[in-house]
Coordinates of C-alpha atoms in Angstrom, one line a residue:
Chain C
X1 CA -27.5 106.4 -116.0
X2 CA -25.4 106.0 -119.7
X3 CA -24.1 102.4 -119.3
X4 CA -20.5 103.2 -119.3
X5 CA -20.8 105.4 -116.0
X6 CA -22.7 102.0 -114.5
X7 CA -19.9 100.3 -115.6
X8 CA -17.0 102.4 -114.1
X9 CA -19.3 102.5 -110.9
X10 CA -19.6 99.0 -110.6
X11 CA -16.8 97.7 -112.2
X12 CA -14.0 97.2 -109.5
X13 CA -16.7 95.1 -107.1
X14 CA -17.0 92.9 -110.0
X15 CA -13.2 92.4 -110.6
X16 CA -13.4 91.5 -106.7
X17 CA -16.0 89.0 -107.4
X18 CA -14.7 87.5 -110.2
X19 CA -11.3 86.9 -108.1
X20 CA -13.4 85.0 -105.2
X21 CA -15.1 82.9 -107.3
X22 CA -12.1 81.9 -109.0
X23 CA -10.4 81.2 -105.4
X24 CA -13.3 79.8 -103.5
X25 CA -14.6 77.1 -106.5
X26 CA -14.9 73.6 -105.0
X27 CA -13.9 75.3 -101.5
X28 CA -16.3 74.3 -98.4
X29 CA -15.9 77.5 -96.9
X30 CA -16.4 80.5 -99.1
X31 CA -15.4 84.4 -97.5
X32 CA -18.4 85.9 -96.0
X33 CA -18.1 89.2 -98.4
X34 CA -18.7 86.2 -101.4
X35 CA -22.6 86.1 -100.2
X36 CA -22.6 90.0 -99.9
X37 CA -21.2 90.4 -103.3
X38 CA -23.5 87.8 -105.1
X39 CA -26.1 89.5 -104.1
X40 CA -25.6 92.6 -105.4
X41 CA -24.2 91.5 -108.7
X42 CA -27.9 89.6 -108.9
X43 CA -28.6 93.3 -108.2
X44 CA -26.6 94.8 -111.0
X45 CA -28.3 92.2 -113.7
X46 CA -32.1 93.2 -112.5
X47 CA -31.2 96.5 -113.1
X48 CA -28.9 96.2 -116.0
X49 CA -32.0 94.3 -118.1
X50 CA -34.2 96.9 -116.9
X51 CA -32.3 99.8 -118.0
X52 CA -31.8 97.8 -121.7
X53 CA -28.2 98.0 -121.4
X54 CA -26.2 96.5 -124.2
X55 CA -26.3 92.6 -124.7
X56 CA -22.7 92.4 -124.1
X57 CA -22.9 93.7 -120.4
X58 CA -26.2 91.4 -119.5
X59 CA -24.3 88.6 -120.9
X60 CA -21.5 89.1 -118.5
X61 CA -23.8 89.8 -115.7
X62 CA -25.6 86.6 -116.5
X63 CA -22.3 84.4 -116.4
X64 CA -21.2 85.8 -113.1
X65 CA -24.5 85.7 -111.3
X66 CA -24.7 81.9 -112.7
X67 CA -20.5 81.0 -111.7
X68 CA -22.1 82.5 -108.3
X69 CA -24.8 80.7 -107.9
X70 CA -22.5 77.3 -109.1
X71 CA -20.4 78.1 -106.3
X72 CA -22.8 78.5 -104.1
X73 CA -25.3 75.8 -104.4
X74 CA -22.8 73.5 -105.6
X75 CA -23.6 69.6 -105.1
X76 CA -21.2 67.2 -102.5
X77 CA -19.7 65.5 -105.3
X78 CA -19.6 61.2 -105.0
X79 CA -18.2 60.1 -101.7
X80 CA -19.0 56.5 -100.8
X81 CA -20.4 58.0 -97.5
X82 CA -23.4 60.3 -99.7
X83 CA -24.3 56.7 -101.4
X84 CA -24.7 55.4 -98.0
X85 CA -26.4 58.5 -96.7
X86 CA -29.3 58.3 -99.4
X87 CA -29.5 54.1 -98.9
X88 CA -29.9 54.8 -95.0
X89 CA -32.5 57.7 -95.3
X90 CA -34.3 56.8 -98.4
X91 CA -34.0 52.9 -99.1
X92 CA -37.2 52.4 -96.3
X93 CA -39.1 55.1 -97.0
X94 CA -38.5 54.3 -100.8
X95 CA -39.4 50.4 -100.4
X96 CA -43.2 51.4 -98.2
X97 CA -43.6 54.3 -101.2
X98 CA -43.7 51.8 -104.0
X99 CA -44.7 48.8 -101.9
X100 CA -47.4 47.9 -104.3
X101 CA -44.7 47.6 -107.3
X102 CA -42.2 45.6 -105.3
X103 CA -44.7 42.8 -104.1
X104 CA -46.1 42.4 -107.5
X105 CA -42.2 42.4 -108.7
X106 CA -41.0 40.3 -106.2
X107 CA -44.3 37.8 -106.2
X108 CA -43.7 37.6 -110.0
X109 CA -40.4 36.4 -109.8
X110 CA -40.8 33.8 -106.7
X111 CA -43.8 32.9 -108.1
X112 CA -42.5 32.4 -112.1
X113 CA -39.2 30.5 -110.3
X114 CA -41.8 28.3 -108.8
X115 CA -43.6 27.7 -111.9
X116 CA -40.9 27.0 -114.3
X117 CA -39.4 24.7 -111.3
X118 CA -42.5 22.3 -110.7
X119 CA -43.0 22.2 -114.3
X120 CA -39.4 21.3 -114.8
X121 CA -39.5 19.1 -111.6
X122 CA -42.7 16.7 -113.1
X123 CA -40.9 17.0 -117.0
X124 CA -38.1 16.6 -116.6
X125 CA -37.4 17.1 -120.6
X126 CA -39.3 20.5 -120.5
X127 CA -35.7 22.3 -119.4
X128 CA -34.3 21.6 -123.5
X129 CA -37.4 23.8 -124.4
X130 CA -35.8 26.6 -122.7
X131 CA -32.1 26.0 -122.4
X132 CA -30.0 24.2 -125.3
X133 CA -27.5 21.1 -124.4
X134 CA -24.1 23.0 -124.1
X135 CA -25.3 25.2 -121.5
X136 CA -27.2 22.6 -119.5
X137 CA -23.7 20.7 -119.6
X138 CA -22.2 23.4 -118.4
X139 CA -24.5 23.8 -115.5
X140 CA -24.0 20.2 -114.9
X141 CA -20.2 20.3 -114.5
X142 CA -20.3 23.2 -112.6
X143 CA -22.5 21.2 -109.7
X144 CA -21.3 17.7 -110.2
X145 CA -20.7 16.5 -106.4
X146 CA -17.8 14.8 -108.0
X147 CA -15.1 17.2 -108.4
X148 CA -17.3 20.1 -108.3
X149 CA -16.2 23.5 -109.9
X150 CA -17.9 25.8 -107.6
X151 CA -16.8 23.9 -104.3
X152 CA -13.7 22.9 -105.1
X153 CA -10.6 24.9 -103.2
X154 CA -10.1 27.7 -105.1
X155 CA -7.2 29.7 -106.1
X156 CA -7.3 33.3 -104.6
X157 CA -6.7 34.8 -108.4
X158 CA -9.7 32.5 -109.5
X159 CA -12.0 33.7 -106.4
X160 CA -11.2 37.4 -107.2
X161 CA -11.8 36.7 -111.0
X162 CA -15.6 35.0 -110.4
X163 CA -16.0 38.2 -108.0
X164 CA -15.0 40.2 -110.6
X165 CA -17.6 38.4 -113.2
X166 CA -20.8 38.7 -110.1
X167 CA -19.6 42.1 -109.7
X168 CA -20.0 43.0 -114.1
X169 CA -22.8 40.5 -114.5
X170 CA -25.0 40.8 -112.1
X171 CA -24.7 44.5 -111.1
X172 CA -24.7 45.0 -114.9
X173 CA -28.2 43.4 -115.0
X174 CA -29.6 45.2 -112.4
X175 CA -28.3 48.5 -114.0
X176 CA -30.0 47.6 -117.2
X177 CA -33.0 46.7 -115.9
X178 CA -33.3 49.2 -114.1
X179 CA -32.3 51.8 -117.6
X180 CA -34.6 49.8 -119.8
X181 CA -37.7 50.2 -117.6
X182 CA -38.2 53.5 -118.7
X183 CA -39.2 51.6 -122.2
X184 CA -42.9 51.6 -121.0
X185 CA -41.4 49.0 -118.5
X186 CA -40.9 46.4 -120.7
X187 CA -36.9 46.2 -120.7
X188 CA -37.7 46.2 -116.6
X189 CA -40.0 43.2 -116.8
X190 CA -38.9 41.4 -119.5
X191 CA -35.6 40.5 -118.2
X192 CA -37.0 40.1 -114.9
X193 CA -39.6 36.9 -115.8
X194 CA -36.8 35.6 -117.9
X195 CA -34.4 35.4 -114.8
X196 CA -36.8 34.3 -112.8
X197 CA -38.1 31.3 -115.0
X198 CA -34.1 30.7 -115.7
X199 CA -33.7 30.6 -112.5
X200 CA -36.7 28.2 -111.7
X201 CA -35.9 25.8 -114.4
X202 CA -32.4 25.2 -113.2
X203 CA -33.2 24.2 -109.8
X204 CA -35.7 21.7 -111.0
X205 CA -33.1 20.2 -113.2
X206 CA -30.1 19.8 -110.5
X207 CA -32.7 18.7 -108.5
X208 CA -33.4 15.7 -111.3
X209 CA -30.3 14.8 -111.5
X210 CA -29.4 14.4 -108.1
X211 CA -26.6 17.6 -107.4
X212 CA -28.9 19.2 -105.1
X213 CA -26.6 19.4 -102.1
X214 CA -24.3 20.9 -103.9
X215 CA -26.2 23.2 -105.6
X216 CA -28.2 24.7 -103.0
X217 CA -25.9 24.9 -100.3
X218 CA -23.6 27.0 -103.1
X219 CA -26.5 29.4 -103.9
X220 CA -28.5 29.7 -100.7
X221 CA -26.5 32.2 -98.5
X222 CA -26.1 34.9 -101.3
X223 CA -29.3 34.0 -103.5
X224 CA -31.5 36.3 -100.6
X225 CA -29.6 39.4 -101.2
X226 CA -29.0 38.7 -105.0
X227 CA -32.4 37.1 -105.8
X228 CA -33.9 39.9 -103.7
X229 CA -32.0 43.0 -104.7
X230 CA -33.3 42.0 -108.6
X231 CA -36.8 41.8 -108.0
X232 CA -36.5 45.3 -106.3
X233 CA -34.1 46.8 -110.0
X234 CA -37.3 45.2 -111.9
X235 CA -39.7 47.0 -110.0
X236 CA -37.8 50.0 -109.7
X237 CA -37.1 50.4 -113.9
X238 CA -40.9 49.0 -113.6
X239 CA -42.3 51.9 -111.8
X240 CA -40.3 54.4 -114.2
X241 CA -41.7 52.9 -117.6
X242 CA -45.5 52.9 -115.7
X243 CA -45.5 56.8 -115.1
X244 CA -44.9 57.1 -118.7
X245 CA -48.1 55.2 -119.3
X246 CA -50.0 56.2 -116.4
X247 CA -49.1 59.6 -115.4
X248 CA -52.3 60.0 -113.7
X249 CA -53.2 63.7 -113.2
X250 CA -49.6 65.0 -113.6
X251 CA -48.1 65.5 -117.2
X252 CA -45.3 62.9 -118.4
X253 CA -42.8 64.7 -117.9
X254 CA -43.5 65.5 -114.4
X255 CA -44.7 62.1 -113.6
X256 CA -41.6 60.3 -115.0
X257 CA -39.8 62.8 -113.2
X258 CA -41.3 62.4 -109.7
X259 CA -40.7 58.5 -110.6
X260 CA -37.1 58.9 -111.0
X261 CA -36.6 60.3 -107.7
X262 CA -39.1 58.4 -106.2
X263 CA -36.9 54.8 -107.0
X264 CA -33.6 56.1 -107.0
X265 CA -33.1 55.0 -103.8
X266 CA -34.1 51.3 -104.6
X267 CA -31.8 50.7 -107.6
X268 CA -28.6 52.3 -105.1
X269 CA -30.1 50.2 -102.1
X270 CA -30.1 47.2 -104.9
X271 CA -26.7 48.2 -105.7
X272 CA -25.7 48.1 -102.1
X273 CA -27.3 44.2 -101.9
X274 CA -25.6 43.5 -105.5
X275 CA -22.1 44.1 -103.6
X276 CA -22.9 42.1 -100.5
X277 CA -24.2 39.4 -102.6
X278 CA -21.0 39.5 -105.1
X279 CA -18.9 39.2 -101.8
X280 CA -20.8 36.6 -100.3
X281 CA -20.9 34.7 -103.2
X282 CA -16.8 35.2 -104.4
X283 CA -15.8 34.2 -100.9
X284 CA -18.0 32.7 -98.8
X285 CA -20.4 29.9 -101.0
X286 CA -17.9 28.1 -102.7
X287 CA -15.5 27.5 -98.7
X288 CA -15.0 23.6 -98.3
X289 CA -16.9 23.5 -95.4
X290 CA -20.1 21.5 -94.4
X291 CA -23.2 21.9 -95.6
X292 CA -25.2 22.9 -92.4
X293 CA -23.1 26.3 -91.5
X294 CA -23.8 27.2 -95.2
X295 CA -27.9 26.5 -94.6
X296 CA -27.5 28.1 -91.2
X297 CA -25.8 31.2 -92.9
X298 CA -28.6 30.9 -95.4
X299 CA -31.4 30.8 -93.4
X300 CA -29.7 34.1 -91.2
X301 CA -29.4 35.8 -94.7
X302 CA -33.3 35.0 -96.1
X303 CA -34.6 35.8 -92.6
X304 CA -33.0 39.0 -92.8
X305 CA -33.8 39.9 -95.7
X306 CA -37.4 39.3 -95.9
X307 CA -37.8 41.3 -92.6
X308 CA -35.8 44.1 -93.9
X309 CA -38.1 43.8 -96.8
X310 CA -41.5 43.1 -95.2
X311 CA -40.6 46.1 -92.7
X312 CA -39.6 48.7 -95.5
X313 CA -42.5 47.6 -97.3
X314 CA -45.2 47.9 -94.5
X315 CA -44.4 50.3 -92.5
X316 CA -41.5 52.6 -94.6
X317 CA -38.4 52.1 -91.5
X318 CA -35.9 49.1 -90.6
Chain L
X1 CA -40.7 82.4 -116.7
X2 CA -40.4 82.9 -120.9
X3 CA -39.3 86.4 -121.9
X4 CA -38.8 87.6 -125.5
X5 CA -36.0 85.3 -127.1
X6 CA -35.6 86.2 -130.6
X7 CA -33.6 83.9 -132.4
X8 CA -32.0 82.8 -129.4
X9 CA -33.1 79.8 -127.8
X10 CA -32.4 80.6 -124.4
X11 CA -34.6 80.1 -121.5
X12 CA -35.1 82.7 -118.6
X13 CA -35.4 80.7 -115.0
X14 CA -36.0 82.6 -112.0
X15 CA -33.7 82.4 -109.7
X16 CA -34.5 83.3 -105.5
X17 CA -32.3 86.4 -105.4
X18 CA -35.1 87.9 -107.5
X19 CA -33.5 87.8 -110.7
X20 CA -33.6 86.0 -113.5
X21 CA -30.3 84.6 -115.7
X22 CA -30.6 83.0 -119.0
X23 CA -29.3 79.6 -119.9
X24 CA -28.8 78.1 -123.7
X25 CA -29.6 74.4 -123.7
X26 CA -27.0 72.6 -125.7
X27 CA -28.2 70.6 -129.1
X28 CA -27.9 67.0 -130.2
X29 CA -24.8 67.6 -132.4
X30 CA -22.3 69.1 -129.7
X31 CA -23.3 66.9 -127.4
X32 CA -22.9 63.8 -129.5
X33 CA -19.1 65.6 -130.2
X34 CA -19.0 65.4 -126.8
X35 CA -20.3 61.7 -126.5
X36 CA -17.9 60.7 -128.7
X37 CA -14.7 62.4 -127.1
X38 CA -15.4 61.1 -123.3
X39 CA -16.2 57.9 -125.1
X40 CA -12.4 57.8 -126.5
X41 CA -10.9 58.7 -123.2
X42 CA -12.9 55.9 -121.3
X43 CA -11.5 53.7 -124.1
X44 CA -8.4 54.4 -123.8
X45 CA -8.4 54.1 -119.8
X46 CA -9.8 50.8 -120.2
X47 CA -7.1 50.0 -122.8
X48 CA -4.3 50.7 -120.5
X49 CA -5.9 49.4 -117.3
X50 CA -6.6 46.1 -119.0
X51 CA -3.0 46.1 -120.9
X52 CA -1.8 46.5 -117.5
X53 CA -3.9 44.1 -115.6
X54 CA -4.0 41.5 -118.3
X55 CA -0.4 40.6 -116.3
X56 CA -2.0 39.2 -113.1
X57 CA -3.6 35.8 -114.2
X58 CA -7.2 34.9 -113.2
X59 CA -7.2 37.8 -110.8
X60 CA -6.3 40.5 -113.4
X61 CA -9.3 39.1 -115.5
X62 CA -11.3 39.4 -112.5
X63 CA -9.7 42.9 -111.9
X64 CA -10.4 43.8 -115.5
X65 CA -14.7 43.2 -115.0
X66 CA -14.3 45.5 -112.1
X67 CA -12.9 48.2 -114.1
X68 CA -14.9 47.4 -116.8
X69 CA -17.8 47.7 -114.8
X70 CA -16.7 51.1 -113.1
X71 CA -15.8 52.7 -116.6
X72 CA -18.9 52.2 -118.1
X73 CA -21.6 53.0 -115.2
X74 CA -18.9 55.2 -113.2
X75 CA -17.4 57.4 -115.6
X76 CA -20.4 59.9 -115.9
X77 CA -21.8 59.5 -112.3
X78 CA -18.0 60.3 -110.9
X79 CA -17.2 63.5 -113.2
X80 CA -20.6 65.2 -113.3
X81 CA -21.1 64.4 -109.2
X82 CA -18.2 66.3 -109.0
X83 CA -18.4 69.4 -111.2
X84 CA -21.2 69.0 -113.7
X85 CA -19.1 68.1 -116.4
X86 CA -16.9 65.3 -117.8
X87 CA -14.0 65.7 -119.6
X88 CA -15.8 65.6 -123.0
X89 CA -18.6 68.1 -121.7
X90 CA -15.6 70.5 -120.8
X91 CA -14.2 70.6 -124.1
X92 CA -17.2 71.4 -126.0
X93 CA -18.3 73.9 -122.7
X94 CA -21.1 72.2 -121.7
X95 CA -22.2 71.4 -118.4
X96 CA -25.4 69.5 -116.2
X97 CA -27.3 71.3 -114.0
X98 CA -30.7 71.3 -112.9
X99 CA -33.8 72.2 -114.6
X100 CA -34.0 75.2 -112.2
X101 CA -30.3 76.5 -113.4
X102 CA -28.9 75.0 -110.1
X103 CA -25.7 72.9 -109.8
X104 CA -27.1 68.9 -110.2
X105 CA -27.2 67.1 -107.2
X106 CA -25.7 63.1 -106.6
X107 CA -29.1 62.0 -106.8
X108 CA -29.9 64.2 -110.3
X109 CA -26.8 62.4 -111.7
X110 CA -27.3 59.2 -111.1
X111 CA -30.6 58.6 -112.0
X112 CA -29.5 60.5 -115.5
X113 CA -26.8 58.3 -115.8
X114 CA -28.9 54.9 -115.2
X115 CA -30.9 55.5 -117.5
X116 CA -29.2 55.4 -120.5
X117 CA -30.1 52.4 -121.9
X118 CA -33.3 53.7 -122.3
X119 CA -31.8 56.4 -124.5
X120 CA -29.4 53.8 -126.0
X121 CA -32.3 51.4 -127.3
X122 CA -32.3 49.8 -129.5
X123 CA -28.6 50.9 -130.5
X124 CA -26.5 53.9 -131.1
X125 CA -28.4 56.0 -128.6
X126 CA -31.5 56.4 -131.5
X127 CA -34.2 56.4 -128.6
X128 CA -32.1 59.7 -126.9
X129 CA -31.7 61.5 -130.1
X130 CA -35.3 61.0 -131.4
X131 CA -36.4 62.3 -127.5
X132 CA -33.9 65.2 -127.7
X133 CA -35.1 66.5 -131.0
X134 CA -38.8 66.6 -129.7
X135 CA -38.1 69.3 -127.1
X136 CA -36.8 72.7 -127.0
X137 CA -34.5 71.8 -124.1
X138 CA -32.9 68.8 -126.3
X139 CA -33.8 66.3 -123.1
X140 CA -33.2 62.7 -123.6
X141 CA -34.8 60.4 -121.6
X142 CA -32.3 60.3 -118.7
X143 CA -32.6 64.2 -118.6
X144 CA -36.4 64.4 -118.4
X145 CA -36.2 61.9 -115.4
X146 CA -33.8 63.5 -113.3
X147 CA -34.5 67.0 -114.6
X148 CA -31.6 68.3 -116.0
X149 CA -30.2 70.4 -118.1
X150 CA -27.1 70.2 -120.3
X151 CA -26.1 73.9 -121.1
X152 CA -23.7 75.9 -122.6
X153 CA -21.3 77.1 -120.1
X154 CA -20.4 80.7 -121.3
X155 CA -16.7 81.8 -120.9
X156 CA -15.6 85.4 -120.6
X157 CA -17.7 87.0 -123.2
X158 CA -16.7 90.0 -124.0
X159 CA -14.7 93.2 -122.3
X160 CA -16.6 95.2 -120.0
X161 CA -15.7 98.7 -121.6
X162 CA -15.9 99.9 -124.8
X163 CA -12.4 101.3 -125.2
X164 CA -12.3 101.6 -128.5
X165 CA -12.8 104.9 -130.7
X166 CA -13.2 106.8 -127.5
X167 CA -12.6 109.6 -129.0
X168 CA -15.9 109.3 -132.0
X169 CA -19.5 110.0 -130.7
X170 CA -22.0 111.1 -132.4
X171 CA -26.0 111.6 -132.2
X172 CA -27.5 109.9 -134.5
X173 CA -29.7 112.1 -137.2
X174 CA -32.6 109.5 -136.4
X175 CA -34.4 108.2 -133.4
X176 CA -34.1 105.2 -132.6
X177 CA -36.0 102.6 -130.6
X178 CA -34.5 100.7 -127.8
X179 CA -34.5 97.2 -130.0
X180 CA -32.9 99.1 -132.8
X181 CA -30.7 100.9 -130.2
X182 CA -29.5 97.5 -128.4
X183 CA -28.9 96.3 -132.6
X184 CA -26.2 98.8 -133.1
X185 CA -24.4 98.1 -129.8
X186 CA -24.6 94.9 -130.5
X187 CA -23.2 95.1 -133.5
X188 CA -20.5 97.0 -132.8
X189 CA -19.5 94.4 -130.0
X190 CA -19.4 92.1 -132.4
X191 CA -17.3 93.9 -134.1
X192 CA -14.2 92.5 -132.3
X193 CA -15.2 89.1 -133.7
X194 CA -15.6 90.1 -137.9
X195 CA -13.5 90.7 -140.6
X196 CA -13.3 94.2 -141.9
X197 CA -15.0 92.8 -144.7
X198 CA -18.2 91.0 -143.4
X199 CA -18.2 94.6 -141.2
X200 CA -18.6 96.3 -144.2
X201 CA -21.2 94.2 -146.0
X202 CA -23.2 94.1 -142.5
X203 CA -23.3 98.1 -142.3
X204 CA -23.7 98.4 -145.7
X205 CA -27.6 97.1 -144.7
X206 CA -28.2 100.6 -143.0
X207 CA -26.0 102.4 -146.3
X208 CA -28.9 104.4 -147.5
X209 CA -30.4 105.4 -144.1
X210 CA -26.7 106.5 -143.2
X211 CA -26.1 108.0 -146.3
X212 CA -22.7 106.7 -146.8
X213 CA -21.1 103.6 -147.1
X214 CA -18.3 100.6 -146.4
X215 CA -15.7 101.5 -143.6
X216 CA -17.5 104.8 -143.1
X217 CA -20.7 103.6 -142.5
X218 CA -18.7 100.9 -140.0
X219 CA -17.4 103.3 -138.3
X220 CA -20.9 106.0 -138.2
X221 CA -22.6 103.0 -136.5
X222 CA -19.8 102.7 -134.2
X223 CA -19.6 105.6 -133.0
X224 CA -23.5 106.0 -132.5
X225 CA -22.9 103.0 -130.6
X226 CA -20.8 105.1 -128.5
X227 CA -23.0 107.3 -127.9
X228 CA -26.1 105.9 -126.7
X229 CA -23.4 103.4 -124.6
X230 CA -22.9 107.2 -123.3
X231 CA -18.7 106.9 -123.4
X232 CA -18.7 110.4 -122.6
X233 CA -21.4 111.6 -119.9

């Protein structure tokens, strides 16, 4: 058959299927004839290409059969409910896959805080090694008992705007951490120590002079799902940047590939922590209220967290 | 999966109806182009939300990280979740889709989109580019760990029928092989989209073959091309 007769033949079914796929793009529910139609324009290509008919008609085939199959398989687009759906089915079965990575991540940055803490706790001058005087000041102010920034009653435009700053900064962080691990894991790991140890040091030196009640009665409640939630972007970005160096038997690219979707669901399930831990932290840590609900609402939090955690880790469901 | 390209680089993926479509990766220049256009428009957005939130005090400021925040990590994720493209992709044609020729999924996007500070290390997105021009499928990092594809997205090429010079047809004097066959169609298609001139110069390859030469040889060609597209059976 001469290709213009194939043409004539076939030419008013493709008109019809052009005009469906215009209509039913980004519809749920396509017409039944849309499947029937598809399929036989995949038809026409196959026989198109095998009959060498002119580049000009393949190429048109082509870009119909692939609008088609756009149409058809298309993806559900963001809703907030999809992001939920993949932290709800995935986030377990995602922590038990790459247990091994999270409890050297998370070990690694307890266990650094806890370093850089005692050493800061019996030298008390080793913090200026690691932090200079205006931000130590800062730190200072910010947990003085007397008049203290973070507990004082707060504006609502001031509460929104630190929510706004936990929201950029910290979310931010674990974004980046979780981007620069695929740098062989170094810009997973570096940041990750130097948080922790940060972290660590700081404690030990509100604790030297004195603002501790202050101080961990601010950070306790949201410092389980925050603290947490980083050591799980560190080992996420962490794992990525290791299948680049040890691919084992698969090549790189399918390795970092299978990575990728293997830890997607712990940098959205970090995310998802990030948010609660922004909220807790904008709204509930700095209230005027005593000191024991905060360490009760702490404890709650660090008891649920490391269960959730333990659980997803050791046996992959909540 | 490979089948003869030519010049093109266009890949061939096998597709479950049984058939195969061809796809053209899109290179680092067009897609910087189109970097650089969605990275005005976000820009801009941020301008005017922060001109307009800059109003509210301490909780515009706070307001202002926020969108800050969603701009820069959302802007992709949002537009390619939803269609495969952003606004930038659209205007250069391109679009994301898997490495199988399928529509990218939430999951696809996201983890692309995460990861570009990879490809933006150490600045100006050097890491990507240097990745991208190591591959045939211009991959950057992001793109090799969710496994996608950013491809041209073709848009009405061409007319179906020839209807021009209906009325020429001739058999060629020679015998032609299919390759050679496919040439002249394909030049004459192309016809639509040359000058006169450049028409000329192109036929003027096949002058002494033909025997004759400029707009005649233009339009012998043509009209062979008629005739093996078999205009009248």
């Amino acid at each position: 058959m001469k290709q213009n007769q194939f043409v004539q033949l076939n030419e008013k079914r493709w008109q019809q299927f052009e005009a469906l796929s215009v209509n039913s793009a980004g519809e749920e529910d396509m017409p039944a004839e849309f499947t029937v139609l598809y399929r036989q324009v995949c038809n026409d290509l196959a026989t198109a290409r095998t009959r060498h008919y002119s580049p000009a008609l393949i190429a048109k085939l082509n870009e119909f059969v692939s609008t088609g199959q756009s149409i058809l398989y298309q993806g559900e687009g963001i809703k907030i409910g999809s992001l939920l759906r993949l932290f709800k089915q995935n986030f377990f079965r995602s922590l038990f896959e790459n247990r091994y990575y999270l409890w050297l991540s998370v070990g690694a940055f307890y266990g650094l805080a806890l370093l850089a803490y005692f050493w800061v706790r019996f030298d008390p001058d080793a913090v200026y090694y690691f932090l200079d005087v205006e931000s130590i000041k800062d730190i200072e102010k910010m947990y003085d008992p007397a008049g203290s920034v973070q507990t004082k009653e707060r504006s609502s435009g001031s509460t929104v705007l630190m929510f706004g700053v936990y929201i950029y900064n910290n979310i931010g962080i674990a974004f980046q951490m979780f981007g620069g691990g695929a740098l062989f894991g170094v810009g997973a790991i570096l940041p990750l120590l130097f948080n922790s140890f940060y972290f660590g040091a700081i404690s030990a030196h509100i604790v030297n002079i004195g603002y501790e009640s202050t101080f961990f009665s601010f950070v306790v409640t949201h410092g389980s799902f925050e603290l947490t939630a980083i050591a799980i972007a560190g080992a996420a970005g962490a794992k990525i940047g290791f299948s680049l160096l040890m691919p084992k038997q698969y090549s790189r690219a399918y390795a970092l590939k299978t990575a990728g979707s293997s830890v997607l669901p712990l940098i959205v399930g970090a995310f998802i922590m990030l948010l609660i831990a922004a909220v807790i932290e904008a709204f509930w840590s700095p209230l005027d209220i005593p000191n024991v609900f905060k360490y009760s609402a702490g404890a709650v939090c660090w008891f649920y967290v490391l269960l959730m955690f333990y659980r997803g880790t050791r046996y992959g469901h909540n | 999966m490979m089948q003869y390209q030519g010049l093109d680089n266009k890949f061939f993926i096998k597709l479950p109806e049984g058939v195969s479509i061809n796809l053209v990766p899109a290179g680092i220049v067009v897609r910087s182009c189109a970097y650089l256009y969605d990275f005005f428009i976000r820009v801009i957005v941020f301008g005017l939300v922060a001109a307009i939130l800059s109003f509210l005090g301490d909780a515009g400021q706070g307001l202002i990280l926020i969108a800050y925040f969603i701009i820069t990590w959302g802007y992709y994720i949002a537009f390619e979740a939803k269609s495969g493209t952003t606004p930038g992709k659209k205007r250069f044609n391109l679009k994301v889709v898997q490495d199988n020729g399928l529509p990218a999924t939430l999951s696809n996007i996201i983890i692309r989109n995460l990861l570009r500070p990879a490809d933006a290390f150490p600045f100006g997105y050097c890491l990507g580019i240097a990745t991208m021009s190591f591959n045939k499928s211009y991959k950057r990092i992001g793109d090799w760990s969710a496994g996608t594809l950013v491809i041209y997205q073709e848009n009405n090429v061409g007319t179906l029928l020839n209807s021009e010079n209906t009325s020429q047809e001739e058999p060629p004097k020679i015998e032609l092989a299919i390759d050679e066959q496919q040439a002249v169609i394909e030049f004459s298609e192309r016809c639509k989209k040359l000058s006169p001139a450049r028409q000329e110069e192109l036929a003027n390859i096949l002058s002494e073959a033909l025997n004759v030469k400029d707009e005649s040889a233009t339009n012998k060609l043509k009209s062979m091309a008629n005739f093996y597209l078999g205009q009248k059976i």
